[in-house]
PDB file of C-alpha atoms in Angstrom:
ATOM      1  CA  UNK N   1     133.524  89.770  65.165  1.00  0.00           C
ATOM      2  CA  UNK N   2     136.081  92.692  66.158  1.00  0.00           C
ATOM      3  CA  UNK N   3     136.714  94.082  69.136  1.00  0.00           C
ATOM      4  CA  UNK N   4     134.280  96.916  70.371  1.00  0.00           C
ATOM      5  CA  UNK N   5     135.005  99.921  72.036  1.00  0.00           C
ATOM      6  CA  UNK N   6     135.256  98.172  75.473  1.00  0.00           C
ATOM      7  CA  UNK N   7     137.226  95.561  74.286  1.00  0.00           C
ATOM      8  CA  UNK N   8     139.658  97.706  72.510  1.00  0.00           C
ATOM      9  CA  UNK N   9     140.412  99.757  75.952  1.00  0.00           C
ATOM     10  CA  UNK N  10     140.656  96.511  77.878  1.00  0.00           C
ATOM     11  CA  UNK N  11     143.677  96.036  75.583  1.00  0.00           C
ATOM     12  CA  UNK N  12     145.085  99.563  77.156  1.00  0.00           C
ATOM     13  CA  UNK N  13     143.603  99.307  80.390  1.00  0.00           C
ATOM     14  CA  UNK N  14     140.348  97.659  81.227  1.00  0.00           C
ATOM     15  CA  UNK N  15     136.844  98.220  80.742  1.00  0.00           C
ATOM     16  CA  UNK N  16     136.488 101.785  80.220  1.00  0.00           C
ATOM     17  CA  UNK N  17     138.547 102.914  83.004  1.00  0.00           C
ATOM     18  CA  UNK N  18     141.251 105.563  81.635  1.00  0.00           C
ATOM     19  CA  UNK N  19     144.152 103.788  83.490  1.00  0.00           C
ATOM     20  CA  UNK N  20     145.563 100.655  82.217  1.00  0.00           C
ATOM     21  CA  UNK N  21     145.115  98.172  85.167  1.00  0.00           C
ATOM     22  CA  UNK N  22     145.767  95.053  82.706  1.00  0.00           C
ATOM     23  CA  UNK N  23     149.164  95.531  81.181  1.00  0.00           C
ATOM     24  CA  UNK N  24     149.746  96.779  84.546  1.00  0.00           C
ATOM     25  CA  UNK N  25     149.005  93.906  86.685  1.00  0.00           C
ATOM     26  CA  UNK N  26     151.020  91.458  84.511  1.00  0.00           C
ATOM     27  CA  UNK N  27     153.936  94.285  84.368  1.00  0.00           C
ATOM     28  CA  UNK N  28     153.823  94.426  88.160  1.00  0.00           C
ATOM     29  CA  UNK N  29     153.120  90.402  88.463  1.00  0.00           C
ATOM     30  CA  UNK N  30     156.217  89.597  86.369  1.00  0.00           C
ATOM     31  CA  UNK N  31     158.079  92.376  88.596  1.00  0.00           C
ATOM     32  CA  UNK N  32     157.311  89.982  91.840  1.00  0.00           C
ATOM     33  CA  UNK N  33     158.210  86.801  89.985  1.00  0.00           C
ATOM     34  CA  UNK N  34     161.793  88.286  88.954  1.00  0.00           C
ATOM     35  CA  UNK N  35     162.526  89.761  92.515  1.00  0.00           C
ATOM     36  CA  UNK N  36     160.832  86.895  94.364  1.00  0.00           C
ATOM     37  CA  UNK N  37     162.940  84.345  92.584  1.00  0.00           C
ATOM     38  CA  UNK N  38     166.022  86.715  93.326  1.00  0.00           C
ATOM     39  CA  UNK N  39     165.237  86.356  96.731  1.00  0.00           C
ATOM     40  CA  UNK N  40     164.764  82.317  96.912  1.00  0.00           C
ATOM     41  CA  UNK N  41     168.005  81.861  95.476  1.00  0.00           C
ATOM     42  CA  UNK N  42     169.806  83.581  98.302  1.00  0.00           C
ATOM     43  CA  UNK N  43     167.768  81.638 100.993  1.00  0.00           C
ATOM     44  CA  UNK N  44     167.913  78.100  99.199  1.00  0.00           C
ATOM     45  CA  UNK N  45     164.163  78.245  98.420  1.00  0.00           C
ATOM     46  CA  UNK N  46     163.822  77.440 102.319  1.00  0.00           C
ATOM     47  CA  UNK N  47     161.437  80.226 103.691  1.00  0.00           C
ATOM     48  CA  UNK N  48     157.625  79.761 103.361  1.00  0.00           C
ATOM     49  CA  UNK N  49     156.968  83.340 103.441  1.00  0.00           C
ATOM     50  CA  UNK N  50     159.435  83.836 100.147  1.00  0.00           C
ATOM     51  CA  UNK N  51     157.382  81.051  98.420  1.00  0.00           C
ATOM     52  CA  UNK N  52     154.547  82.177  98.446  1.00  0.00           C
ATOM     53  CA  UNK N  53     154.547  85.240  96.557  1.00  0.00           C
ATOM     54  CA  UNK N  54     156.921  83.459  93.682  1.00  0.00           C
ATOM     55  CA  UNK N  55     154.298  80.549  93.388  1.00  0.00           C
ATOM     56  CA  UNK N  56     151.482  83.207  93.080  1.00  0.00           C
ATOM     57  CA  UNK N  57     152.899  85.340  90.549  1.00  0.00           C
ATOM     58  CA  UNK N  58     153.439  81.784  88.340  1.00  0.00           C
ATOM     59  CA  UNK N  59     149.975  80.877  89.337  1.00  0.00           C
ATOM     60  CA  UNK N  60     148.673  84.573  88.492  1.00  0.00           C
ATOM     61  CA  UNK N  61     150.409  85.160  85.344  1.00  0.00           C
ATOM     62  CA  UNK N  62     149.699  81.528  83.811  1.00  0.00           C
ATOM     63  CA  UNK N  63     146.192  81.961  84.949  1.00  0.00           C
ATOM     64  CA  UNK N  64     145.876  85.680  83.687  1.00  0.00           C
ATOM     65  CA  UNK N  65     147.579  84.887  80.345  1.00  0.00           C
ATOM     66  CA  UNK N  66     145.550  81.998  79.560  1.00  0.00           C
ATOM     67  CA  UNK N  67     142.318  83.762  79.957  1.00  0.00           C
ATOM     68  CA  UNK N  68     143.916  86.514  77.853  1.00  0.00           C
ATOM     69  CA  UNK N  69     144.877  84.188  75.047  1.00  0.00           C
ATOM     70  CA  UNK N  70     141.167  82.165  75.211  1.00  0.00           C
ATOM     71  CA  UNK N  71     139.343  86.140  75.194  1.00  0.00           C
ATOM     72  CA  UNK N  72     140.949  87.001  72.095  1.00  0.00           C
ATOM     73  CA  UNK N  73     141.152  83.940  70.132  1.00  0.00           C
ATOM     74  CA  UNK N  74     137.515  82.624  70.857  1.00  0.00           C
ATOM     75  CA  UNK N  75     134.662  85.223  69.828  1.00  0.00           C
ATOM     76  CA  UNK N  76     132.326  83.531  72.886  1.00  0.00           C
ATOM     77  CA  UNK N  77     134.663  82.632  75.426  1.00  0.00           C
ATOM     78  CA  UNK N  78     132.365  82.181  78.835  1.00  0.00           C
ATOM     79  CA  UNK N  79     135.611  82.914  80.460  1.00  0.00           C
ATOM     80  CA  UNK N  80     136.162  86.327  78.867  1.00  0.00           C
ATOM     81  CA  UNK N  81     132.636  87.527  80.349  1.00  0.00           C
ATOM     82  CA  UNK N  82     132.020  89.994  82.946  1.00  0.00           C
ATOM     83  CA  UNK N  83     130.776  87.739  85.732  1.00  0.00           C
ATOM     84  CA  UNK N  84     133.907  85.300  84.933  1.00  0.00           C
ATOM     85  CA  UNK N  85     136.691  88.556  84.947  1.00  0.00           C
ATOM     86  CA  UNK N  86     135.029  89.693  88.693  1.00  0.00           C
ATOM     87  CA  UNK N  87     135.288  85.929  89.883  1.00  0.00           C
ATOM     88  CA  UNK N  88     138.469  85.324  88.558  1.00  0.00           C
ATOM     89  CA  UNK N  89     140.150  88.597  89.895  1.00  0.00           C
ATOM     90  CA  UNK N  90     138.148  88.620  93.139  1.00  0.00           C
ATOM     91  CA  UNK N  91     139.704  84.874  93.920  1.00  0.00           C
ATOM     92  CA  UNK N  92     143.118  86.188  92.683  1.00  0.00           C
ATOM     93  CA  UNK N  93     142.698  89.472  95.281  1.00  0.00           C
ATOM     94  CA  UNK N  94     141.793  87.498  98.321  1.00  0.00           C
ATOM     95  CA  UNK N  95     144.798  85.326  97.832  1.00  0.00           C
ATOM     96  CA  UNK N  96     147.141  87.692  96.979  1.00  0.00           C
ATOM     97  CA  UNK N  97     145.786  89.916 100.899  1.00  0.00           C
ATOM     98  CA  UNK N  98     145.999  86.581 102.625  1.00  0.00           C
ATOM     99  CA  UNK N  99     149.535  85.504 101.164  1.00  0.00           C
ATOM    100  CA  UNK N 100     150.830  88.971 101.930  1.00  0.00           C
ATOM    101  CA  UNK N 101     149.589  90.025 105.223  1.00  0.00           C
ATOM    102  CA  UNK N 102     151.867  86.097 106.204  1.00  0.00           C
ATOM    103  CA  UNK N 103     154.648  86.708 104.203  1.00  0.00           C
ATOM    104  CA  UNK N 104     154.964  90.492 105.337  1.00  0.00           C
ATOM    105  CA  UNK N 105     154.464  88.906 109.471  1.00  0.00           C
ATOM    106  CA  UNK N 106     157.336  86.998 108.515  1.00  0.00           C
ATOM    107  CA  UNK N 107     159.208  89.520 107.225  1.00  0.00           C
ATOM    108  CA  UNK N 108     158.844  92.449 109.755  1.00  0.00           C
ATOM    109  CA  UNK N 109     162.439  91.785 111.741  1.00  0.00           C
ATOM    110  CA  UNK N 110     164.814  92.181 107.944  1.00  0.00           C
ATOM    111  CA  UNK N 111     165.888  95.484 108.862  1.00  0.00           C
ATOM    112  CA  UNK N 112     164.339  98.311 106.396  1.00  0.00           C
ATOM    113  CA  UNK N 113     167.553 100.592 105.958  1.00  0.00           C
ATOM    114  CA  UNK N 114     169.339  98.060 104.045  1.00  0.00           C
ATOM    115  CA  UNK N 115     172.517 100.312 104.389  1.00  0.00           C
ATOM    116  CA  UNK N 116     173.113  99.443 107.556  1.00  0.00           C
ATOM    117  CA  UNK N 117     174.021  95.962 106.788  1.00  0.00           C
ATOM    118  CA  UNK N 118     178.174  96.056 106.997  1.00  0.00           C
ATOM    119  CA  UNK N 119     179.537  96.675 103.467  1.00  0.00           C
ATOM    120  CA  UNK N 120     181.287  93.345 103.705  1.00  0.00           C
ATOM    121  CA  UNK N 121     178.049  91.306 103.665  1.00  0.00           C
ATOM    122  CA  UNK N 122     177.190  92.723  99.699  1.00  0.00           C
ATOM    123  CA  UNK N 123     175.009  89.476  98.934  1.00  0.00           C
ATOM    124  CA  UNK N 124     173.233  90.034 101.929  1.00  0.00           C
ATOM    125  CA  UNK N 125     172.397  93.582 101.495  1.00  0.00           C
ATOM    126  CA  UNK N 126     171.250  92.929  97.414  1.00  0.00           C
ATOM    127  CA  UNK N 127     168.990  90.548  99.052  1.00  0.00           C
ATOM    128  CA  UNK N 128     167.937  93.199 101.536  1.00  0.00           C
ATOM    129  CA  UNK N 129     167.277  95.323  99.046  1.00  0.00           C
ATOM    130  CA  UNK N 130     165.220  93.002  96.457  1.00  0.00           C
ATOM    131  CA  UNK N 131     163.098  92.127  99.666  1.00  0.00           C
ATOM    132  CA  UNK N 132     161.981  95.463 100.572  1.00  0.00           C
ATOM    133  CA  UNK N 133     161.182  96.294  96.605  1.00  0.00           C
ATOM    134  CA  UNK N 134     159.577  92.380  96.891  1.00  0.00           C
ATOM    135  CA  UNK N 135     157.658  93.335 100.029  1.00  0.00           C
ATOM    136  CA  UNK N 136     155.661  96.956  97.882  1.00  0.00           C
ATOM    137  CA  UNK N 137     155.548  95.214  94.855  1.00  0.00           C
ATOM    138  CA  UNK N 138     153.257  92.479  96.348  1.00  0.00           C
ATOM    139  CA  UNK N 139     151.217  95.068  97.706  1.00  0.00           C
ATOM    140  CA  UNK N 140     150.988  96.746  94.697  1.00  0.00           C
ATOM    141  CA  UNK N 141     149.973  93.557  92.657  1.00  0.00           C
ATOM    142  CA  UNK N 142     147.196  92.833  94.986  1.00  0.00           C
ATOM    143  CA  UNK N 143     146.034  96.700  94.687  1.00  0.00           C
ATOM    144  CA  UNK N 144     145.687  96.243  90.861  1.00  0.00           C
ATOM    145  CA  UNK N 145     144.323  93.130  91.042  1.00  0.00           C
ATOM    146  CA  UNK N 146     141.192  94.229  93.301  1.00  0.00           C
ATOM    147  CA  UNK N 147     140.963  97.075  91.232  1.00  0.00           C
ATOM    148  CA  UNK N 148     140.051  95.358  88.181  1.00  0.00           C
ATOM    149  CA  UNK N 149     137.774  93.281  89.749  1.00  0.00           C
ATOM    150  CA  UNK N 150     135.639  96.246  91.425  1.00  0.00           C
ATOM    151  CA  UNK N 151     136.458  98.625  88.607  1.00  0.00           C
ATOM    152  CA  UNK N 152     134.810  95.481  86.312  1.00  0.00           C
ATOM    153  CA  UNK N 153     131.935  95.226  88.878  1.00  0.00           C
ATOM    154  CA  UNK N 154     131.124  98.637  88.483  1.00  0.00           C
ATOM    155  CA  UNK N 155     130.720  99.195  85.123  1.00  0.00           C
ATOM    156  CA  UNK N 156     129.056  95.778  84.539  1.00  0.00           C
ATOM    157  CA  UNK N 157     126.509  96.961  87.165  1.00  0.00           C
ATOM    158  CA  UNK N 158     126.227 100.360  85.468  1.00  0.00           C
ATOM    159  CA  UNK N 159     125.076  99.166  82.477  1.00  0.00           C
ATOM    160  CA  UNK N 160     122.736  96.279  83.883  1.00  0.00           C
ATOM    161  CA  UNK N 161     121.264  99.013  85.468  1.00  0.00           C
ATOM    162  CA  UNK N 162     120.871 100.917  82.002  1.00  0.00           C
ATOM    163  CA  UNK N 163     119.131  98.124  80.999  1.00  0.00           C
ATOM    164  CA  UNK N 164     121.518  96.505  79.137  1.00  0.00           C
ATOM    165  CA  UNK N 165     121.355  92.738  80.799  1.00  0.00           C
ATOM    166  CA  UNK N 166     122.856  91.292  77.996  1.00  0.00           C
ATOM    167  CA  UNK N 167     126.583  92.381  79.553  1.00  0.00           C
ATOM    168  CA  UNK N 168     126.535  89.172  81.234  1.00  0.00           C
ATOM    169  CA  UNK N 169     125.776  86.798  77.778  1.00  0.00           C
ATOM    170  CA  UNK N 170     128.970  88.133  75.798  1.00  0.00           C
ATOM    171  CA  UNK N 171     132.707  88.650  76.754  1.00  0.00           C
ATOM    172  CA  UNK N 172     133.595  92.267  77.781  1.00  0.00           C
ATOM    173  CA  UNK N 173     136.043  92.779  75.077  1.00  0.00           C
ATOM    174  CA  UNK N 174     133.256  92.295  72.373  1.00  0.00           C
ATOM    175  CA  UNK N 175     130.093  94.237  74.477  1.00  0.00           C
ATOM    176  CA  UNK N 176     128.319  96.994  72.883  1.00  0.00           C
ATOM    177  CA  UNK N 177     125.888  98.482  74.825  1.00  0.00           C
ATOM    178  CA  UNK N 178     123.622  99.377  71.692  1.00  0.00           C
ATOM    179  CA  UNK N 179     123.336  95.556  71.214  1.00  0.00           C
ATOM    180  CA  UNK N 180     119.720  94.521  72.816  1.00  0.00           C
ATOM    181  CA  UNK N 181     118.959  91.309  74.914  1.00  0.00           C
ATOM    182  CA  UNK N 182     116.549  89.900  72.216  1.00  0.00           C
ATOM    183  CA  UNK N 183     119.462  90.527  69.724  1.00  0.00           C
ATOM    184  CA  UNK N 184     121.664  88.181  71.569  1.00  0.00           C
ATOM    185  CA  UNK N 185     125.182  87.967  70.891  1.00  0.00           C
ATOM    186  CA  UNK N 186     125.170  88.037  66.605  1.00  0.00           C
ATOM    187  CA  UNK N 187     123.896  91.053  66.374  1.00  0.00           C
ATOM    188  CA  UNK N 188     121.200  92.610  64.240  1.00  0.00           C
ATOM    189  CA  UNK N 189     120.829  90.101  61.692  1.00  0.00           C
ATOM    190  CA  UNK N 190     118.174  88.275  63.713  1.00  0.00           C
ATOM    191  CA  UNK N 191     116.473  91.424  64.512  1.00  0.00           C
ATOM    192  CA  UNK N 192     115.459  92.147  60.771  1.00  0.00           C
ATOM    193  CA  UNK N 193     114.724  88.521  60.535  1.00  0.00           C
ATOM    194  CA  UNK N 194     111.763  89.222  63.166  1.00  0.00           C
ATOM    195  CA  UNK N 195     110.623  92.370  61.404  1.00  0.00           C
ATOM    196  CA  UNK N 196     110.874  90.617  58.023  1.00  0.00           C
ATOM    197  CA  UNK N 197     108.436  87.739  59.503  1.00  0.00           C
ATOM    198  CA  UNK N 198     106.311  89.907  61.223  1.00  0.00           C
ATOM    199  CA  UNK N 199     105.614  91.919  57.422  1.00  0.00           C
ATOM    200  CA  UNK N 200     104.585  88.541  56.000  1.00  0.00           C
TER     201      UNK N 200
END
């Protein structure tokens, strides 16, 4: 079965949301793993509070990927499902607000104006600098990532509201709202099937 018109936005963005939250949050994800790593190597991979967003930006883009890959190749994946894409972002956001809010405690006496660091400490300022972009873009990542999941719970509970309860029996990238619950996920064909047994 090919994608619908839901799934073919989720490709661009997500859902039917206009901005593309999905290639954003691995864009943004990948962002933190390059600039957290950065940032380990200077300090020896020693500091909790640089850990933690490097392990769950590997965690978040294995994770995120995988689902990706398992939504496009099967045409039934449970995991490519509304209810599963809310979970599984919903977990990822309260993660990503705990993590921060320790690592950015821990982080609150680097001093902001990197400049101000002596011009003969140059390692030490590029790692000044690659915290403070480290220290938005983990903010940022956990911004997108609750997005998706509310912007998903939304529409989902838009259209079970429409009547449409069969959102939650078929992944989002192949839900058509036209489909009806007692068509299931294949479609029409079983639909005629009825009408043809109910001529006999």
């Amino acid at each position: 079965m090919t994608f619908s018109s839901v799934g073919r936005k989720k490709l661009a963005g997500h859902g039917k949301q206009n901005v593309a939250l999905f290639p954003a949050f691995l864009l943004v994800d990948i962002i933190v793993l390059a600039l957290s790593t950065r940032v380990n190597q200077f300090q020896d991979f020693f500091y909790v509070a640089d850990i933690f967003p490097l392990v769950l930006s590997i965690i978040s883009l294995i994770l995120v990927v995988l689902l990706f890959t398992v939504d496009l190749t099967l045409i039934n994946s449970y995991t490519g499902r509304a209810q599963s894409e809310i979970g599984v972002f919903g977990v990822l956001s309260i993660f990503w607000l705990a993590f921060n809010a320790f690592s950015t405690a821990r982080w609150h006496q680097i001093p902001f104006q990197c400049d101000s660091i002596p011009t003969d400490f140059v390692d030490e300022r590029e790692w000044c600098k690659s915290l403070q972009a480290l220290k938005s873009f983990v903010w940022i990542n956990f911004l997108i990532c609750f997005g998706i999941s509310m912007f998903t719970l939304r529409y989902t509970i838009a259209e079970y509201n429409k009547g449409n309860k069969h959102i939650f029996e078929m992944p989002l990238s192949r839900y058509r709202p036209e489909l009806r619950s007692d068509q299931g996920f294949g479609g029409g064909r079983g639909s005629e099937f009825l009408q043809f047994e109910k001529m006999t």
